[in-house]
Structure formats: C-alpha cells, structure tokens
Coordinates of N, CA and C in Angstrom, one line a residue:
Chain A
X1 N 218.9 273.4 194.2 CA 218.6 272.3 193.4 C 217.2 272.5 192.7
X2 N 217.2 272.4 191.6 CA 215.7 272.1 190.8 C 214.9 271.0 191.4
X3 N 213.3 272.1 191.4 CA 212.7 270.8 191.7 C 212.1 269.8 190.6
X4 N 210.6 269.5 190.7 CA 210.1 268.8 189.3 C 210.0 269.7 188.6
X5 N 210.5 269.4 187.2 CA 209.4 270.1 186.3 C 208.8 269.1 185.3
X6 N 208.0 269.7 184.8 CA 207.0 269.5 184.0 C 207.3 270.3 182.0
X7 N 207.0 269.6 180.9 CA 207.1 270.5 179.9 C 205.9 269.5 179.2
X8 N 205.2 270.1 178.2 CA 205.1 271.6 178.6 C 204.0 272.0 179.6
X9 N 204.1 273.5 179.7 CA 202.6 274.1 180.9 C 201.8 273.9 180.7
X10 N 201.6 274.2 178.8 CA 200.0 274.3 178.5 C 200.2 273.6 177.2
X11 N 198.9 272.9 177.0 CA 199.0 272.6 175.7 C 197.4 272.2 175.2
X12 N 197.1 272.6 173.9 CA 195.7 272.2 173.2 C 196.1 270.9 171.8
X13 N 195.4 270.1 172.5 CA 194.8 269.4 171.0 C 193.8 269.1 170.6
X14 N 193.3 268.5 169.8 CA 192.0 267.9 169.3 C 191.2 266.5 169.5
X15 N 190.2 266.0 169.7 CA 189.9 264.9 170.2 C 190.5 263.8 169.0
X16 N 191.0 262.7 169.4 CA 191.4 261.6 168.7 C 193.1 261.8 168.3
X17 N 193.4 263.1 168.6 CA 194.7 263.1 168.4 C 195.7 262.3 170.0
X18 N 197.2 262.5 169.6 CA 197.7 261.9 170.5 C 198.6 262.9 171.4
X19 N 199.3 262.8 172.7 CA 199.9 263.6 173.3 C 200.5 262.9 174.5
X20 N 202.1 263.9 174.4 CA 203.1 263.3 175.3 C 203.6 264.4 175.8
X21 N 203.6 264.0 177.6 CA 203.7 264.9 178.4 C 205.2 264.4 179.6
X22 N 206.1 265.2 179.5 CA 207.4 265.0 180.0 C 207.6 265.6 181.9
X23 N 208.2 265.0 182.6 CA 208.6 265.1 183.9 C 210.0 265.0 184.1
X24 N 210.7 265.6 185.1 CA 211.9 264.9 185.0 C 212.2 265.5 186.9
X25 N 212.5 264.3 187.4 CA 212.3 264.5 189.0 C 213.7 265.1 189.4
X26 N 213.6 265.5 191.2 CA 214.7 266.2 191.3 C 215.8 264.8 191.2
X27 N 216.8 265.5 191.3 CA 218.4 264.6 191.4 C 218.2 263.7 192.5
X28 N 218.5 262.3 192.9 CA 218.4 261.5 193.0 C 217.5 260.9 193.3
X29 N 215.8 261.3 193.1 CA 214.7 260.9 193.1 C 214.4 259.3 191.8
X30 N 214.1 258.2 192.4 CA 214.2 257.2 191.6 C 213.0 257.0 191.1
X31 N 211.6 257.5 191.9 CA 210.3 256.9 191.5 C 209.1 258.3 190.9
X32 N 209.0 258.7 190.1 CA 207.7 259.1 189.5 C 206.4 258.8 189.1
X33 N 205.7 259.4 189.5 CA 204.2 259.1 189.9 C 203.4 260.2 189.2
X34 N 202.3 260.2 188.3 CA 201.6 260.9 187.6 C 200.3 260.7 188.1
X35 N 199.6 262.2 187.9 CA 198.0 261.9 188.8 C 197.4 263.3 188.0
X36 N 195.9 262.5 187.4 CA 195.3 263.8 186.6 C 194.1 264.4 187.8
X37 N 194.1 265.9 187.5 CA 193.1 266.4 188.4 C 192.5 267.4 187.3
X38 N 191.1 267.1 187.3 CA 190.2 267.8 186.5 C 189.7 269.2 187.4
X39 N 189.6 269.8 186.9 CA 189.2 271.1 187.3 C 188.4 271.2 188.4
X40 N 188.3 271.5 189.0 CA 187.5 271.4 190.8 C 187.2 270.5 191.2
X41 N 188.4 269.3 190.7 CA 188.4 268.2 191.9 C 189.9 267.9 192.4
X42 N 190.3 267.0 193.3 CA 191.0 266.3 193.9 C 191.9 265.6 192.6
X43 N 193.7 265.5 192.7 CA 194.4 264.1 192.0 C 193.1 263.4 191.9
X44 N 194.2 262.4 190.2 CA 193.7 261.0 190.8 C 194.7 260.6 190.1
X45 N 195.4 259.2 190.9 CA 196.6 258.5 190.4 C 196.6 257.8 189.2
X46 N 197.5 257.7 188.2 CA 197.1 257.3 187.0 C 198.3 256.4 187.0
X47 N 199.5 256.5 187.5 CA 201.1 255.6 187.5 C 202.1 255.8 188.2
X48 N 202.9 254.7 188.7 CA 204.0 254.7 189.6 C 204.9 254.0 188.9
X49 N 206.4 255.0 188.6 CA 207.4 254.4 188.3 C 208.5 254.1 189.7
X50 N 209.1 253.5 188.9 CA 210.3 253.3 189.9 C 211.4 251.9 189.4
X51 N 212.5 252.9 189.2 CA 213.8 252.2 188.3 C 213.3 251.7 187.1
X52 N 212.9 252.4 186.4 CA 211.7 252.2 185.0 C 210.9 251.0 185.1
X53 N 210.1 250.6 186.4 CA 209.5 249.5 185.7 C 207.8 250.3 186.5
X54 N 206.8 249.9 186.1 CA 205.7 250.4 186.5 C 205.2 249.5 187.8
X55 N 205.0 250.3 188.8 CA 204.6 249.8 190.1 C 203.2 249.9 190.5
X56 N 202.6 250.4 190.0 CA 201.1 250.9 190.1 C 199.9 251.5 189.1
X57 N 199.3 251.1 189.2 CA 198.5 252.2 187.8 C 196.8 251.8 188.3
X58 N 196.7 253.2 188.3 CA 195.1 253.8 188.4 C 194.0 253.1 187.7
X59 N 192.8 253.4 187.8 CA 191.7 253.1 186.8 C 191.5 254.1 186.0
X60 N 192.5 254.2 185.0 CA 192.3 254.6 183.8 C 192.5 253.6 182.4
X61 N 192.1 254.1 181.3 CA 192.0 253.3 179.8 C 193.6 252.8 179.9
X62 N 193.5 251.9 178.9 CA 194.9 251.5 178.1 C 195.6 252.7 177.0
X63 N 194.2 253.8 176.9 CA 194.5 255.1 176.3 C 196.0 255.8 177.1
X64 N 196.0 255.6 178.0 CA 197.1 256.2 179.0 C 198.4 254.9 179.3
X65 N 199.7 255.5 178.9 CA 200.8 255.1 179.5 C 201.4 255.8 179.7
X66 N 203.3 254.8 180.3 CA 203.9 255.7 180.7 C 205.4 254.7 180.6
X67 N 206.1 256.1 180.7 CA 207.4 254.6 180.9 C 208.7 255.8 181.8
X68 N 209.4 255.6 182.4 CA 210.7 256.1 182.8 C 211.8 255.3 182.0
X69 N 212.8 256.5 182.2 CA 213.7 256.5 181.4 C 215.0 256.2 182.3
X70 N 216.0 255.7 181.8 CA 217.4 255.7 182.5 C 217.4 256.6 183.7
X71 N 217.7 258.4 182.7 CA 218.2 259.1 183.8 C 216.5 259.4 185.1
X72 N 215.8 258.4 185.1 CA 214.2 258.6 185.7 C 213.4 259.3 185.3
X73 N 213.8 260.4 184.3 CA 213.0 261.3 183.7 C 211.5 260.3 183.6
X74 N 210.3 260.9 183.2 CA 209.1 260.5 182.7 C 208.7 260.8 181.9
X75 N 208.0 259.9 180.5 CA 207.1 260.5 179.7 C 205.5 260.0 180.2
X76 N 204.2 260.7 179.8 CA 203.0 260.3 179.7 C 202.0 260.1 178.5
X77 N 202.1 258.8 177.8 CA 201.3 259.3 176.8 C 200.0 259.1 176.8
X78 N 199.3 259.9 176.3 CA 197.7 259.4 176.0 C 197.3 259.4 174.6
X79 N 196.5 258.4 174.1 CA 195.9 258.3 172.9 C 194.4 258.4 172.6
X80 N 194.0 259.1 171.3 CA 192.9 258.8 171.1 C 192.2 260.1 172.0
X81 N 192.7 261.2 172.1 CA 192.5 261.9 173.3 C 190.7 262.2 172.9
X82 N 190.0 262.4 174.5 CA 188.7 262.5 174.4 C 188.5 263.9 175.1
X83 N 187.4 264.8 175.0 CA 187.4 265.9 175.8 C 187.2 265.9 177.1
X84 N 186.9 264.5 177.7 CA 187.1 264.3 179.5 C 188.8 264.3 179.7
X85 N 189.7 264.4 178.7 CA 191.2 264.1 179.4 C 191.8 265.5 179.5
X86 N 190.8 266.6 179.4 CA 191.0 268.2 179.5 C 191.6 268.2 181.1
X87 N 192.7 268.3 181.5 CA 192.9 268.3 183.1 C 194.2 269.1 182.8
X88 N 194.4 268.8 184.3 CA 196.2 269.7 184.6 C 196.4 268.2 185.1
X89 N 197.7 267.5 184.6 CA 198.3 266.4 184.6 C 199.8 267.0 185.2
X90 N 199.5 266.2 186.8 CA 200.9 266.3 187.7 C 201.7 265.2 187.7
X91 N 203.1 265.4 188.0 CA 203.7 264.5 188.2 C 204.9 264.8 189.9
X92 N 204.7 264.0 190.4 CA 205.7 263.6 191.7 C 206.6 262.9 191.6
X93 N 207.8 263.3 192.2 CA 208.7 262.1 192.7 C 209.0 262.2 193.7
X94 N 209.7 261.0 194.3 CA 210.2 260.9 195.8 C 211.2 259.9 195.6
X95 N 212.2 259.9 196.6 CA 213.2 259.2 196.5 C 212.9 257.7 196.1
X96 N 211.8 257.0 197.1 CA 211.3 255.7 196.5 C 210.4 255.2 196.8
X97 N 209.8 254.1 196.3 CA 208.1 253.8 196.9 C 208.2 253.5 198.5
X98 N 207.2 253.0 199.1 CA 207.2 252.6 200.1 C 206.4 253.5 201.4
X99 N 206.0 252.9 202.4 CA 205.4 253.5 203.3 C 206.7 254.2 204.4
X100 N 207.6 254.6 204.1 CA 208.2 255.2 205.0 C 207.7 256.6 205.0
X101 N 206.9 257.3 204.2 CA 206.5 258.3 204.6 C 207.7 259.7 203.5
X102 N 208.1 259.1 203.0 CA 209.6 260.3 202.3 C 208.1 261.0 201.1
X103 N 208.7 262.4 201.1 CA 207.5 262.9 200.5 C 207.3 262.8 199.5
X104 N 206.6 263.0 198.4 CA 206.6 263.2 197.2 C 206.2 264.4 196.6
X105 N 207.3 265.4 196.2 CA 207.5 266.7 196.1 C 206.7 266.9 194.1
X106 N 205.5 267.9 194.0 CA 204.7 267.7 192.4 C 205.5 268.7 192.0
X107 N 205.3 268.4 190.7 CA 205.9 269.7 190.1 C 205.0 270.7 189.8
X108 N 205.1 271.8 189.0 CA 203.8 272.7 188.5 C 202.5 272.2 187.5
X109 N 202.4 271.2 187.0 CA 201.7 270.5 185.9 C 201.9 270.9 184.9
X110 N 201.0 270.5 183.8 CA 200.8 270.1 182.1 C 199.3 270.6 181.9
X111 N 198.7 271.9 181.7 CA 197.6 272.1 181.6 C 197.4 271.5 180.1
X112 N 196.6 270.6 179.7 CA 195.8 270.2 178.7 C 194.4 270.5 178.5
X113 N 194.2 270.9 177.2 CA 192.6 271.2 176.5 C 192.7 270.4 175.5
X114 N 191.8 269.7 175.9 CA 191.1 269.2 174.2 C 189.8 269.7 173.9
X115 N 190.1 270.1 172.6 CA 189.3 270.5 171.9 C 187.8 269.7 170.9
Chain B
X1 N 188.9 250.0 199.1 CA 189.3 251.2 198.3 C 189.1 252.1 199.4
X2 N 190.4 253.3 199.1 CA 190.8 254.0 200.5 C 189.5 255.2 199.7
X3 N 189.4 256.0 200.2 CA 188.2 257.3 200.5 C 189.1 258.6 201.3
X4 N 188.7 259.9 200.7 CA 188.9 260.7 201.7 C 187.7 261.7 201.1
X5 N 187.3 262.5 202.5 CA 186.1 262.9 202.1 C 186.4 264.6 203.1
X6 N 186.6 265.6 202.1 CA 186.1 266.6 202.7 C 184.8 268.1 202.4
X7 N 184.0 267.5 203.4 CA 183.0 268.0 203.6 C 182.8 269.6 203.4
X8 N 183.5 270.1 203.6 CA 183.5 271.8 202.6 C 184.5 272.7 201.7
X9 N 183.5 272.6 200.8 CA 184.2 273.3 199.8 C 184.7 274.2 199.6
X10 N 184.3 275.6 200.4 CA 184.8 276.4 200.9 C 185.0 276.7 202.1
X11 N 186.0 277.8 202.7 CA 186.3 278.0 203.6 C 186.5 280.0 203.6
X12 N 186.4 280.5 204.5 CA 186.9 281.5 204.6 C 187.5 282.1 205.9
X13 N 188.0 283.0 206.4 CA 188.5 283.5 207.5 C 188.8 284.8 207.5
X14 N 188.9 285.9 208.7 CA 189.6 287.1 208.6 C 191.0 286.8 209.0
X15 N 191.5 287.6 208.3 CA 193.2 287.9 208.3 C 193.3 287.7 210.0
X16 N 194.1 286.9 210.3 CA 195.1 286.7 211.4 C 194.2 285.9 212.8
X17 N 192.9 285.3 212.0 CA 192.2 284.6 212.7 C 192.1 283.1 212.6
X18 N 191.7 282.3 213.3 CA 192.1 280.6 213.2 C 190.9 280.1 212.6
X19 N 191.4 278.6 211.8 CA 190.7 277.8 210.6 C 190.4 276.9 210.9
X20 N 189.7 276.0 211.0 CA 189.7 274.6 210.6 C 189.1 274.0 209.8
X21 N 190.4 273.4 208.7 CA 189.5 272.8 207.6 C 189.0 270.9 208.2
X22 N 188.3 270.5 207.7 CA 188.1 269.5 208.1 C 188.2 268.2 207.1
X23 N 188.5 266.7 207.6 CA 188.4 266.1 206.6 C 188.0 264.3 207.3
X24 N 187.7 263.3 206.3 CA 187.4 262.1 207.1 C 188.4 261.5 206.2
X25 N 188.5 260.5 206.5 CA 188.8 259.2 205.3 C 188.3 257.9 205.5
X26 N 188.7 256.9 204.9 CA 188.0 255.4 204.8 C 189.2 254.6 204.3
X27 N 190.2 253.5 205.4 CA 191.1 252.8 204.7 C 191.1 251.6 205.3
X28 N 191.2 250.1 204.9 CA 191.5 249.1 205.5 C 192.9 249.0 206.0
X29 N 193.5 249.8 205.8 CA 195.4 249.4 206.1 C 195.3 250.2 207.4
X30 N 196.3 249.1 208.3 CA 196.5 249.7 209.4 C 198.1 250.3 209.4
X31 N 198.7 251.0 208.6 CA 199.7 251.4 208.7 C 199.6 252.5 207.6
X32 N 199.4 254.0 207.7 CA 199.1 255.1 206.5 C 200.0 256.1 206.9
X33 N 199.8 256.7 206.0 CA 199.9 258.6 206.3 C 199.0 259.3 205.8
X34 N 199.0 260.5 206.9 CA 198.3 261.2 206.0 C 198.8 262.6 205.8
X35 N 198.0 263.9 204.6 CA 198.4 264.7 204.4 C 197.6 265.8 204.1
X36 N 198.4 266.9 204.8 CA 197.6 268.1 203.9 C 198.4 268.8 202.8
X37 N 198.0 268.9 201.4 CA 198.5 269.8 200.7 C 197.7 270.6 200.3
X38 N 198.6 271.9 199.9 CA 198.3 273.5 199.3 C 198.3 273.7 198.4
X39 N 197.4 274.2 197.4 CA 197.5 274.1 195.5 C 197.4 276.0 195.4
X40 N 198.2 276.7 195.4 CA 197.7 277.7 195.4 C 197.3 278.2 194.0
X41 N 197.3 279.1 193.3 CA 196.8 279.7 191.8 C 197.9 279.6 191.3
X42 N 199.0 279.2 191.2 CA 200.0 278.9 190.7 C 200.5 277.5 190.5
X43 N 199.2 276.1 191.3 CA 199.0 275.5 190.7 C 199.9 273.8 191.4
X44 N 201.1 274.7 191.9 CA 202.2 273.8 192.5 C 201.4 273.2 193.4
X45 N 201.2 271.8 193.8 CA 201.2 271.4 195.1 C 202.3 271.1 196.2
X46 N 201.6 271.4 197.2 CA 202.5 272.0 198.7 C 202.8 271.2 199.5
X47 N 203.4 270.3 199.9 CA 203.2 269.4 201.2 C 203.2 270.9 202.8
X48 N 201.7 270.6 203.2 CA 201.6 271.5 204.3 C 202.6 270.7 205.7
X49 N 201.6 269.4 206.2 CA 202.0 268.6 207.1 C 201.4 267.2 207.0
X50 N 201.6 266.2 207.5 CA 202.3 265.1 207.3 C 201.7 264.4 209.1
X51 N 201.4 263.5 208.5 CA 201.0 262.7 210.4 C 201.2 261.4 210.1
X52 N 201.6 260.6 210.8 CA 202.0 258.8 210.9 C 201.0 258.6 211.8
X53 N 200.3 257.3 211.1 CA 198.6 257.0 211.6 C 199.3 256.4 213.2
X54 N 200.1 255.7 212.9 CA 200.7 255.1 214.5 C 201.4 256.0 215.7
X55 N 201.4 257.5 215.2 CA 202.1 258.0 215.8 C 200.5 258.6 217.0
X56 N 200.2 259.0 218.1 CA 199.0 259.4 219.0 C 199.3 261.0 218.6
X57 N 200.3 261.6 218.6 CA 200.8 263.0 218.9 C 200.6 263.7 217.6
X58 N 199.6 265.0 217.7 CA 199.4 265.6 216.4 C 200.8 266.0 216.1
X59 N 200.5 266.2 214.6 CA 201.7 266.8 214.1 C 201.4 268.5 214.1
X60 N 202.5 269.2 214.0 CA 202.4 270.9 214.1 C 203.6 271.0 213.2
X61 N 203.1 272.0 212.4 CA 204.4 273.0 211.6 C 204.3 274.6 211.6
X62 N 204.6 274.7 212.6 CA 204.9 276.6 212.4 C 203.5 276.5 213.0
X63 N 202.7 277.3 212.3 CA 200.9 277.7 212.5 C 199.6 277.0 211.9
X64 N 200.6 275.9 211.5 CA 199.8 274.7 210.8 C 199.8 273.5 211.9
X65 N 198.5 273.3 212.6 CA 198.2 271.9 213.0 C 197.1 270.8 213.0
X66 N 197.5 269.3 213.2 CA 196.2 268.9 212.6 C 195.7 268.2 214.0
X67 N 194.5 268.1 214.1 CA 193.5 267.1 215.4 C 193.4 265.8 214.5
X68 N 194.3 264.9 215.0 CA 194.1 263.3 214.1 C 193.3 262.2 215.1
X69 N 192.3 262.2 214.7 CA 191.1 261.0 215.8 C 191.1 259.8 214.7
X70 N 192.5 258.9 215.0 CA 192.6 257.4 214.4 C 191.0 256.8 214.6
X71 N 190.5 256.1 215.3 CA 189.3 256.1 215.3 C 187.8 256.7 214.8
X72 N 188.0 257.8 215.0 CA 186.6 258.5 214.2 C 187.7 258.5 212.3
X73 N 188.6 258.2 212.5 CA 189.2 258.6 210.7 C 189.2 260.0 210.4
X74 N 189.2 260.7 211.5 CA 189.2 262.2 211.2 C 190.4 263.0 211.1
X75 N 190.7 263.9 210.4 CA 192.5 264.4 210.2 C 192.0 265.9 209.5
X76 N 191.5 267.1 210.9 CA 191.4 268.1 210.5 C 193.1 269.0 210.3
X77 N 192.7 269.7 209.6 CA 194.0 270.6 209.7 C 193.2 272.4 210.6
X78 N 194.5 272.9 211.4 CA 194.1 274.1 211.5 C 194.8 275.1 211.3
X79 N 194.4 276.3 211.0 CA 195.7 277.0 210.9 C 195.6 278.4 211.5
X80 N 196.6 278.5 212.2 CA 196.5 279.9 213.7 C 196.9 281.4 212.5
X81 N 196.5 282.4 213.3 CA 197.1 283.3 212.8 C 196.8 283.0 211.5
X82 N 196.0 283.5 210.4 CA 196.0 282.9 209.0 C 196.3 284.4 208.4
X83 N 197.1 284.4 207.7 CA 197.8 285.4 206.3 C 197.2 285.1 205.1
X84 N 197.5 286.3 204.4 CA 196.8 286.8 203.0 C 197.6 284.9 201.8
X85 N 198.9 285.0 202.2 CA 199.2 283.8 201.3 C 199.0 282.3 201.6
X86 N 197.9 282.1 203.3 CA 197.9 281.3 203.4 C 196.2 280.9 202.3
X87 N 195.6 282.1 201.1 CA 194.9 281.8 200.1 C 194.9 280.7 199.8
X88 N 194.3 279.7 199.4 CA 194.9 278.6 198.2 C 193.6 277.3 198.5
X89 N 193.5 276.3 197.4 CA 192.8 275.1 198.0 C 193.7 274.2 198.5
X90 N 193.2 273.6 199.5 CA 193.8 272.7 200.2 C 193.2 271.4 200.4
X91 N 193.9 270.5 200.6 CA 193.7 268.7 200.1 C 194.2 268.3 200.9
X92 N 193.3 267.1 201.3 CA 193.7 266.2 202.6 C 193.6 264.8 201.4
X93 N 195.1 263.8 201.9 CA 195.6 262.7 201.5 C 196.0 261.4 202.3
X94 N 195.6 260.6 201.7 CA 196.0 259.5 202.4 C 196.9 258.4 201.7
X95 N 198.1 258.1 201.9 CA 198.8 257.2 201.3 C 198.4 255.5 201.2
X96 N 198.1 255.0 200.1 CA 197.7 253.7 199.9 C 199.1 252.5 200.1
X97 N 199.9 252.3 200.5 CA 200.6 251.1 200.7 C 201.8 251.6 200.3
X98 N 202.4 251.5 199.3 CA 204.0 251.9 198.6 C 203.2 252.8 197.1
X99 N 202.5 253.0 196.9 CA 201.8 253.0 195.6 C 201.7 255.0 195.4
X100 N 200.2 254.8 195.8 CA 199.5 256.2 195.5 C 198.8 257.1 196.6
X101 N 199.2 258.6 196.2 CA 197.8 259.4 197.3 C 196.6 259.2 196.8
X102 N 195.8 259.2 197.7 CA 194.0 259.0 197.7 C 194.4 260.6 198.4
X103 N 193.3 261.6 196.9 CA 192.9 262.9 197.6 C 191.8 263.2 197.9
X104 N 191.3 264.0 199.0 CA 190.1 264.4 198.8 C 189.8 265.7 197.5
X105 N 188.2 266.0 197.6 CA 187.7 267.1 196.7 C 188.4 268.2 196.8
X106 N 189.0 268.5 198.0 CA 189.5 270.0 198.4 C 189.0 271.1 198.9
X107 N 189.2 271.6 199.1 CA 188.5 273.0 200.7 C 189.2 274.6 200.0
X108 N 188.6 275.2 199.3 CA 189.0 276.5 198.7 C 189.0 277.1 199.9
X109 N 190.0 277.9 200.7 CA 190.3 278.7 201.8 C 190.7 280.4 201.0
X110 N 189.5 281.0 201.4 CA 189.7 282.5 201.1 C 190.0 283.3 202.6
X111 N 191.1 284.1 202.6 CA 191.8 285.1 203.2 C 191.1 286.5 203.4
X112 N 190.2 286.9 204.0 CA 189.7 288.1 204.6 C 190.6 289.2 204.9
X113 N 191.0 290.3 204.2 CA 192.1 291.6 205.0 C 191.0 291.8 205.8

C-alpha cells in the first residue's frame, strides 16, 4: 500500500504570492493533519481534518488554510506568502482523531522557499 | 499549553555502542502519549516507539527503549547496539487530546564507524 504523499517536493515562490500544497493519506485514513517545521526546529501543528470538517488549528495567520476533500485527500493554502513561511510543510494521517493512540504515519514533505 | 523540551542538540556515539537521548515535557492532561520520532536526511518522519502515560511498563522495540518517569515528566529514549542508519534527528512528542503532536527541538544523533 502507498503511504502519504505529498506533491509537490520542492517548490520556490516569491513573497506576497500564493501557494497550494497537496497530501493525500493512505487508504482508509479519514483524518489529515498538517505541521510546518522550519529548518532546525521541531513540527508545529497548523490543522486537523477529519471527514472534511477542521478539528484543530494552530497559532498560525488566517494567511493559512485548509480543507479535505471527499476522497480525504488535503489541500494547504497559504497567502500573501512571507519569507518566515520558507519550511518543509508535512502532512499526517491516521485512521481518526482521538486519544487511542492509532499513529499518524507523515509523509515526505513540501520543501518551500520564498524568495 | 503542553511543552516538550529536549535538552541536547546533539548527540553522538561509536558504532554498536548505547544512547540516550533525553527529553522532559510539560502537560496538564492526565491521559497522553508520548513519542519518539526519526527524521532522517531523507526527511520522512519515523514513528520510533510509542508509550501510554497510564501504562508504568516502558515500552521497547527491537534496540529501541524508553525510561518513562510519569512524575519527573521525563521520556528518555535509548538505543542499544547503535548502527550507521540509526544517523538521523530525532523528536520526542507528546499528544494534545484528539488534536495535535507537541514536538520537541530535536536531538541530531551522529553514528561513529
């Protein structure tokens, strides 16, 4: 089975422009979860889907959304991009929210540069 | 607001010698998990191992285990025998409710031949 992926790997834009970044979890995974990690630090959670509706969201701008889709897939958009949103942007899924512990397997990320 | 806090940023070891990375956290919930994951140069993160705050009994996988002191909030990982691929940075996590991981800064572990 495939696991997450992510499209695309890499990508450059320019400050103030916009950008959308795609996930699509394994097969029967219902909840995706996106978390940006800047370069020599730790995640940090930016949104929790699940059955397309948003279950969580970070301390980030209204610059940043997100939405799932039918088949769960995810998109990420951000606007207005600034050169602090230069990160590798991961995305997780897991079967469903909750504290039972079921894991949430990342995929490879979305390296972004702004320029 | 949950916290995890690890204290070194690097690590190193000789080949086939034992690790411990170390890590604390900070959470009001009395019901978590926690975790170690592996980011190696290729960027993927790893689910290493995995502990239930209610469970007393560390968890172990293979050559990977963790010392969990509920009390002091401490959730070191160690790893026996360490190999050239067990390279990589590694991240100690803690689950927030149904929601999100809280990660720490991460622990760059370099492999000694």
């Amino acid at each position: 089975d495939a696991g997450v992926t992510q499209s695309p790997t890499h990508l450059i834009k320019t400050r103030g422009q916009h950008v959308t970044l795609r996930c699509s979890p394994i097969s029967g995974h219902k909840s995706v979860s996106w978390y940006q990690q800047v370069l020599g630090q730790g995640p940090q959670f930016i949104f929790q889907y699940y059955e397309k509706e948003e279950r969580g969201r970070g301390n980030f701008p209204d610059r940043f959304s997100a939405r799932q889709f039918p088949n769960y897939s995810s998109e990420l958009n951000v606007n207005a991009l600034l050169l602090g949103d230069s990160a590798l942007y991961l995305c997780a899924s897991r079967l469903r929210p909750g504290l039972g512990g079921n894991e949430q397997f990342f995929g490879p990320g979305t390296r972004l540069t702004v320029l | 607001a949950q916290t995890v806090t690890q204290s070194q940023p690097e690590m190193s070891v000789q080949e086939a010698e034992t690790v411990t990375l170390s890590c604390t956290y900070d959470t009001s919930e009395s019901d978590y998990y926690l975790f170690w994951y592996k980011q190696p140069p290729s960027r993927q993160m790893i689910l290493v191992i995995r502990q239930e705050a209610y469970k007393q009994q560390n968890a172990t996988e293979n050559r990977f285990s963790v010392n969990f002191q509920k009390a002091a909030k401490s959730f070191s990982l160690k790893i026996s025998d360490s190999q050239l691929g067990d390279a990589a940075m590694y991240f100690c996590a803690v689950i927030q409710g149904a929601q999100k991981l809280v990660f720490g800064q991460g622990t760059r572990l370099t492999i000694n031949p």
